[in-house]
């Protein structure tokens, strides 16, 4: 199953090259120069978008399962504090036998989500960006 996850990751990260399409690439820690011109809510949303494109899109879609679960409606399925904890250290939650974390781990072929060192403000921006996407799925309470 790890091989399948690795192949899916390669397909997602290299699909533009495979299709002959070039797109601006952001790397971890890089910022689009246009972000420097934004303020307030626009900046918050652009920060969330940049975080999503740099860290999440390789494994998550909004309504499609890639390697991990689709993210549309995630803030309706789990509490904000639970999502903060999961993004910052899902391994710890699994080790502590959090039922929702263990269920996600089991459902997605025991593929481990990496821990991220985002600040609370960055996570708020990321969650706002995800929540602002127009496509949403019905909420199912899991915790």
XYZ file of C-alpha atoms in Angstrom:
143
model
C 0.000 0.000 0.000
C 2.895 2.370 0.627
C 3.921 1.848 -3.000
C 0.418 2.823 -4.140
C 0.589 5.977 -2.010
C 4.013 6.837 -3.418
C 2.775 6.323 -6.974
C -0.290 8.464 -6.312
C 1.968 11.173 -4.900
C 4.168 11.057 -8.013
C 1.141 11.253 -10.278
C -0.296 14.242 -8.419
C 2.979 16.146 -8.165
C 4.025 15.484 -11.760
C 0.684 15.606 -13.569
C 1.291 19.060 -15.080
C 4.617 17.928 -16.489
C 2.975 14.774 -17.825
C 0.301 16.882 -19.535
C 2.839 19.344 -20.911
C 1.426 22.176 -18.809
C 3.626 24.436 -16.796
C 2.393 26.137 -13.688
C 4.119 28.448 -11.248
C 5.721 26.292 -8.584
C 5.970 27.288 -4.940
C 8.265 25.471 -2.575
C 8.081 25.167 1.173
C 9.093 28.508 2.643
C 8.648 30.528 -0.581
C 6.095 33.273 -0.997
C 4.513 34.696 -4.112
C 5.754 38.282 -4.460
C 2.166 39.461 -5.060
C 1.353 38.512 -1.447
C 3.424 41.452 -0.241
C 0.808 43.796 -1.784
C -2.166 42.267 0.052
C -3.584 43.178 3.455
C -6.341 41.999 5.805
C -8.667 39.185 4.721
C -7.134 39.005 1.241
C -3.718 38.324 2.744
C -5.143 35.754 5.148
C -6.851 33.887 2.300
C -3.758 34.077 0.067
C -1.615 32.797 2.959
C -3.991 29.861 3.384
C -3.915 29.188 -0.358
C -0.103 29.244 -0.411
C 0.049 26.886 2.574
C -2.424 24.529 0.892
C -0.531 24.523 -2.422
C 2.847 24.078 -0.742
C 1.925 21.471 1.858
C -1.464 19.814 1.362
C -2.349 19.409 -2.301
C 0.090 16.523 -2.754
C -2.095 14.320 -0.576
C -5.497 16.050 -0.355
C -8.156 17.337 -2.696
C -11.212 19.311 -1.677
C -13.759 16.714 -2.745
C -11.461 14.015 -4.123
C -9.467 11.486 -2.167
C -5.837 11.631 -3.288
C -3.642 9.900 -0.705
C -5.487 11.244 2.320
C -9.115 12.269 2.834
C -10.895 15.030 0.940
C -10.826 18.248 2.952
C -14.176 19.810 2.037
C -16.286 19.891 5.184
C -13.430 18.857 7.484
C -14.267 21.650 9.932
C -17.837 20.317 10.096
C -16.691 16.752 10.716
C -14.235 17.599 13.511
C -13.763 20.355 16.059
C -11.275 23.085 15.222
C -9.047 22.048 18.135
C -9.055 18.437 16.933
C -7.998 19.507 13.420
C -5.251 21.742 14.864
C -3.891 18.806 16.849
C -4.116 16.397 13.924
C -2.254 18.696 11.513
C 0.439 19.487 14.061
C 1.038 15.868 15.133
C -1.278 13.108 13.923
C 1.219 10.455 15.070
C 0.816 11.528 18.681
C -2.972 11.363 18.375
C -2.761 7.871 16.900
C -0.376 6.754 19.657
C -2.796 8.172 22.243
C -5.597 6.107 20.622
C -7.760 9.067 19.567
C -10.614 7.171 17.902
C -11.070 9.556 14.953
C -7.311 9.768 14.284
C -6.952 5.972 14.411
C -9.964 5.565 12.085
C -8.431 7.929 9.495
C -5.064 6.172 9.775
C -6.710 2.776 9.227
C -9.011 3.961 6.414
C -6.155 5.432 4.378
C -3.915 2.365 4.339
C -1.975 3.393 7.440
C -0.416 6.248 5.488
C 1.091 8.593 8.049
C 0.427 12.313 7.707
C 3.581 14.313 8.401
C 3.636 16.727 11.327
C 3.654 20.411 10.421
C 5.121 23.278 12.456
C 2.489 25.850 11.489
C 1.596 28.711 13.788
C -1.980 29.112 14.961
C -2.401 32.099 12.590
C -1.142 30.011 9.659
C -3.532 27.193 10.533
C -6.410 29.666 10.794
C -5.540 30.978 7.311
C -5.296 27.447 5.936
C -8.609 26.369 7.483
C -10.328 29.550 6.243
C -9.039 28.876 2.731
C -10.283 25.284 2.818
C -13.651 26.342 4.263
C -14.059 29.087 1.630
C -13.886 26.641 -1.264
C -17.255 26.499 -3.044
C -17.458 22.719 -3.207
C -18.547 21.117 0.003
C -19.572 17.638 1.057
C -22.236 16.689 3.612
C -20.942 16.735 7.152
C -20.634 13.507 9.083
C -19.820 13.841 12.761
C -16.902 11.564 13.760
C -15.676 12.895 17.087
